Amino acid sequence: DIQLTQSPSSLSASVGDRVTITCRASQNIDTYLNWYQQRPGKAPSLLIYAASNLQNGAPSRFSGGGSGTHFTLTITDLQPEDFASYYCQQSYIIRTFGQGTKVEVK
Amino acid sequence: QVQLVQSGAELKKPGASVKVSCQASGYTFRNFAMHWVRQAPGQGLEWLGWTNPAIGDATYSQAFQGRVTFSSDTSANIVSMELRSLESDDTAVYYCTRDAKVVGSPENYFDPWGQGTLVTVSS
């Protein structure tokens, strides 16, 4: 199975900050990598698909990058509604998720 | 709009089975696979497997092989997930989510998600 390792597991930030979350795959997954946001008590929602494509309706302060085994999710100008958990997910072979990153208020 | 609506919360005893349903609307049901994902309290997301409603086949995560079954009713646009031999560790929110393809590319992603169904296993 393909393992996804996210870092950090949690981070503290302030409104207006720039935040970067990393996702590393245990083998090459090309750009078969998606990012989801999950607010407390809610279902996850798609943010970024195929590594770098912003989902329709997602704010442009979110961006994704990378390919192969190293991927990033960057949030510029962090907003109050961005304090949530973020998960990477691969679709190269079956499906797996990273363990998640919780973005908390500093 | 594309929508997935799941059945309500369940309380089960250890050793029992549970069946969660997911009704799809707003798209051609047979054209998209459906996945199941769960989330234990305070934990991350765990993939259970997927089913192709058009042909009725399924692929299950090794962690759940032999204990889970997916089924589809194409006349009602419903997919269901049955989990057997429940243990307290199966207490979680269970989500259905549609497998969507990137246009012109081979990549897939999950969109949308159902609202989730809380399954509580307790004696």
Short mmCIF file of C-alpha atoms in Angstrom, two decimals:
data_model
loop_
_atom_site.label_atom_id
_atom_site.label_comp_id
_atom_site.label_asym_id
_atom_site.label_seq_id
_atom_site.Cartn_x
_atom_site.Cartn_y
_atom_site.Cartn_z
CA ASP A 1 0.00 0.00 0.00
CA ILE A 2 1.06 3.59 -0.61
CA GLN A 3 1.67 5.49 2.62
CA LEU A 4 1.15 9.25 2.85
CA THR A 5 2.94 11.17 5.59
CA GLN A 6 1.78 14.69 6.36
CA SER A 7 3.75 17.25 8.30
CA PRO A 8 3.25 18.86 10.62
CA SER A 9 0.45 17.01 12.42
CA SER A 10 -0.70 20.34 13.81
CA LEU A 11 0.33 23.95 13.64
CA SER A 12 -0.62 27.23 15.27
CA ALA A 13 -1.04 30.30 13.12
CA SER A 14 -2.63 33.73 13.08
CA VAL A 15 -5.04 35.38 10.67
CA GLY A 16 -3.03 36.72 7.75
CA ASP A 17 -0.23 34.16 8.04
CA ARG A 18 1.12 32.02 5.23
CA VAL A 19 0.93 28.30 6.03
CA THR A 20 2.46 25.34 4.21
CA ILE A 21 1.57 21.68 4.79
CA THR A 22 3.65 18.88 3.30
CA CYS A 23 2.56 15.44 2.14
CA ARG A 24 5.12 12.77 1.25
CA ALA A 25 4.25 9.55 -0.56
CA SER A 26 6.04 6.25 0.01
CA GLN A 27 6.43 5.80 -3.76
CA ASN A 28 6.02 7.82 -6.93
CA ILE A 29 2.36 8.81 -7.43
CA ASP A 30 2.89 11.33 -10.26
CA THR A 31 0.16 13.97 -9.64
CA TYR A 32 -2.51 11.59 -8.29
CA LEU A 33 -2.80 13.66 -5.12
CA ASN A 34 -5.74 15.60 -3.72
CA TRP A 35 -6.26 17.87 -0.71
CA TYR A 36 -9.39 18.14 1.44
CA GLN A 37 -10.48 20.56 4.14
CA GLN A 38 -12.56 19.36 7.07
CA ARG A 39 -14.18 21.73 9.51
CA PRO A 40 -15.26 20.37 12.94
CA GLY A 41 -18.41 18.30 12.73
CA LYS A 42 -18.55 18.50 8.93
CA ALA A 43 -17.74 16.19 6.06
CA PRO A 44 -14.47 16.77 4.21
CA SER A 45 -14.62 18.93 1.09
CA LEU A 46 -12.32 18.97 -1.93
CA LEU A 47 -9.83 21.84 -2.15
CA ILE A 48 -7.16 20.80 -4.65
CA TYR A 49 -7.22 17.93 -7.17
CA ALA A 50 -4.45 16.41 -9.28
CA ALA A 51 -1.84 18.09 -7.07
CA SER A 52 -2.27 21.68 -8.22
CA ASN A 53 -5.78 22.32 -9.53
CA LEU A 54 -8.05 24.51 -7.42
CA GLN A 55 -11.56 23.09 -7.05
CA ASN A 56 -14.37 25.33 -8.35
CA GLY A 57 -15.49 27.60 -5.56
CA ALA A 58 -12.39 27.17 -3.41
CA PRO A 59 -10.68 30.45 -2.48
CA SER A 60 -7.61 31.41 -4.51
CA ARG A 61 -5.51 31.75 -1.33
CA PHE A 62 -5.23 27.94 -1.44
CA SER A 63 -2.64 26.45 -3.77
CA GLY A 64 -1.11 23.03 -4.28
CA GLY A 65 2.14 21.88 -5.78
CA GLY A 66 4.47 18.97 -6.26
CA SER A 67 4.66 15.68 -8.09
CA GLY A 68 6.18 12.26 -7.59
CA THR A 69 6.60 11.86 -3.83
CA HIS A 70 6.60 15.40 -2.45
CA PHE A 71 3.54 17.67 -2.34
CA THR A 72 2.56 20.89 -0.63
CA LEU A 73 -0.62 22.74 0.27
CA THR A 74 -0.12 26.46 0.88
CA ILE A 75 -2.60 28.88 2.37
CA THR A 76 -1.70 32.53 1.93
CA ASP A 77 -3.39 35.22 4.03
CA LEU A 78 -4.99 32.75 6.45
CA GLN A 79 -8.63 33.57 7.19
CA PRO A 80 -10.73 32.67 10.28
CA GLU A 81 -12.67 30.05 8.32
CA ASP A 82 -9.42 28.29 7.37
CA PHE A 83 -8.83 26.98 10.90
CA ALA A 84 -9.64 23.36 10.18
CA SER A 85 -8.04 20.01 9.44
CA TYR A 86 -6.46 19.22 6.08
CA TYR A 87 -5.90 15.81 4.50
CA CYS A 88 -3.95 14.69 1.49
CA GLN A 89 -5.20 11.64 -0.43
CA GLN A 90 -3.72 9.59 -3.26
CA SER A 91 -5.62 7.92 -6.10
CA TYR A 92 -2.63 6.27 -7.84
CA ILE A 93 -3.24 2.80 -6.39
CA ILE A 94 -6.58 2.24 -4.62
CA ARG A 95 -6.94 5.11 -2.13
CA THR A 96 -5.18 6.24 1.03
CA PHE A 97 -5.16 9.38 3.16
CA GLY A 98 -2.50 11.20 5.05
CA GLN A 99 -2.99 11.36 8.82
CA GLY A 100 -4.15 14.97 8.68
CA THR A 101 -2.91 18.39 9.75
CA LYS A 102 -4.87 20.53 12.18
CA VAL A 103 -4.48 24.28 11.73
CA GLU A 104 -5.21 25.98 15.04
CA VAL A 105 -5.40 29.55 16.25
CA LYS A 106 -2.17 30.82 17.79
CA GLN B 1 -26.88 19.90 -7.76
CA VAL B 2 -24.97 16.71 -7.04
CA GLN B 3 -25.92 15.50 -3.58
CA LEU B 4 -25.38 12.45 -1.40
CA VAL B 5 -27.76 11.92 1.52
CA GLN B 6 -27.00 9.22 4.06
CA SER B 7 -29.18 7.31 6.50
CA GLY B 8 -29.39 8.22 10.17
CA ALA B 9 -27.27 7.41 13.17
CA GLU B 10 -27.10 3.84 14.45
CA LEU B 11 -26.42 2.31 17.88
CA LYS B 12 -25.31 -1.31 17.76
CA LYS B 13 -24.07 -3.91 20.20
CA PRO B 14 -20.73 -5.65 19.76
CA GLY B 15 -21.00 -8.56 17.34
CA ALA B 16 -23.93 -7.05 15.46
CA SER B 17 -24.07 -5.76 11.89
CA VAL B 18 -24.94 -2.32 10.56
CA LYS B 19 -26.12 -1.17 7.16
CA VAL B 20 -25.67 2.45 6.08
CA SER B 21 -27.29 3.78 2.93
CA CYS B 22 -26.38 6.67 0.65
CA GLN B 23 -28.86 8.16 -1.82
CA ALA B 24 -27.43 10.01 -4.79
CA SER B 25 -29.10 12.74 -6.83
CA GLY B 26 -28.20 15.32 -9.45
CA TYR B 27 -26.12 13.10 -11.75
CA THR B 28 -26.22 9.83 -13.70
CA PHE B 29 -25.83 7.33 -10.88
CA ARG B 30 -24.45 4.47 -12.97
CA ASN B 31 -21.59 6.57 -14.38
CA PHE B 32 -19.63 7.08 -11.16
CA ALA B 33 -18.11 4.73 -8.61
CA MET B 34 -18.87 5.32 -4.94
CA HIS B 35 -16.37 5.06 -2.10
CA TRP B 36 -16.82 4.61 1.64
CA VAL B 37 -14.59 6.35 4.18
CA ARG B 38 -14.80 6.36 7.95
CA GLN B 39 -13.51 8.59 10.75
CA ALA B 40 -13.23 7.42 14.34
CA PRO B 41 -13.73 10.11 17.02
CA GLY B 42 -10.80 12.53 16.96
CA GLN B 43 -8.99 10.51 14.31
CA GLY B 44 -8.19 10.77 10.61
CA LEU B 45 -9.89 9.45 7.50
CA GLU B 46 -9.79 5.74 6.65
CA TRP B 47 -10.75 4.33 3.25
CA LEU B 48 -12.98 1.21 3.31
CA GLY B 49 -13.34 0.55 -0.41
CA TRP B 50 -15.46 1.32 -3.46
CA THR B 51 -18.24 -0.04 -5.62
CA ASN B 52 -19.19 0.40 -9.27
CA PRO B 53 -23.00 0.74 -9.30
CA ALA B 54 -23.19 0.03 -13.04
CA ILE B 55 -21.87 -3.52 -12.74
CA GLY B 56 -22.21 -4.17 -9.02
CA ASP B 57 -18.60 -5.09 -8.32
CA ALA B 58 -16.56 -3.83 -5.37
CA THR B 59 -13.00 -3.47 -4.12
CA TYR B 60 -12.40 -3.56 -0.39
CA SER B 61 -9.52 -2.36 1.73
CA GLN B 62 -7.56 -5.31 3.09
CA ALA B 63 -8.30 -4.04 6.59
CA PHE B 64 -12.02 -4.72 6.07
CA GLN B 65 -11.97 -7.61 3.60
CA GLY B 66 -14.46 -10.29 4.64
CA ARG B 67 -16.28 -8.02 7.06
CA VAL B 68 -17.77 -5.39 4.75
CA THR B 69 -20.08 -5.59 1.75
CA PHE B 70 -21.18 -2.83 -0.61
CA SER B 71 -24.38 -3.05 -2.64
CA SER B 72 -26.25 -0.84 -5.10
CA ASP B 73 -29.87 -0.29 -6.14
CA THR B 74 -29.69 1.45 -9.49
CA SER B 75 -33.48 1.89 -9.62
CA ALA B 76 -33.38 4.07 -6.50
CA ASN B 77 -29.88 5.54 -6.89
CA ILE B 78 -28.82 4.09 -3.55
CA VAL B 79 -25.56 2.47 -2.47
CA SER B 80 -25.28 0.70 0.86
CA MET B 81 -22.47 -0.44 3.11
CA GLU B 82 -22.88 -3.34 5.54
CA LEU B 83 -20.26 -3.91 8.23
CA ARG B 84 -20.44 -7.11 10.27
CA SER B 85 -19.00 -8.39 13.56
CA LEU B 86 -18.90 -4.88 14.98
CA GLU B 87 -16.45 -3.98 17.72
CA SER B 88 -16.10 -0.83 19.80
CA ASP B 89 -13.24 0.26 17.48
CA ASP B 90 -15.79 0.47 14.65
CA THR B 91 -17.43 3.45 16.36
CA ALA B 92 -17.01 6.15 13.75
CA VAL B 93 -18.69 8.46 11.29
CA TYR B 94 -19.09 6.66 7.97
CA TYR B 95 -19.11 8.70 4.75
CA CYS B 96 -20.01 7.86 1.19
CA THR B 97 -18.27 9.93 -1.47
CA ARG B 98 -18.43 9.94 -5.24
CA ASP B 99 -15.38 9.08 -7.33
CA ALA B 100 -14.99 11.91 -9.84
CA LYS B 101 -12.52 12.01 -12.73
CA VAL B 102 -10.38 14.91 -13.83
CA VAL B 103 -11.60 15.84 -17.31
CA GLY B 104 -9.02 14.86 -19.90
CA SER B 105 -6.74 13.24 -17.31
CA PRO B 106 -6.58 9.91 -15.49
CA GLU B 107 -6.62 11.36 -11.97
CA ASN B 108 -9.59 10.86 -9.64
CA TYR B 109 -10.84 12.67 -6.58
CA PHE B 110 -13.69 12.48 -4.06
CA ASP B 111 -16.53 14.94 -4.64
CA PRO B 112 -19.05 15.41 -3.15
CA TRP B 113 -19.34 13.72 0.24
CA GLY B 114 -22.39 12.59 2.12
CA GLN B 115 -23.15 14.25 5.43
CA GLY B 116 -21.89 11.23 7.36
CA THR B 117 -23.57 8.58 9.50
CA LEU B 118 -22.49 8.05 13.09
CA VAL B 119 -22.30 4.38 14.03
CA THR B 120 -21.82 3.78 17.73
CA VAL B 121 -20.90 0.31 18.96
CA SER B 122 -21.52 -0.15 22.65
CA SER B 123 -22.83 -2.81 24.98
#
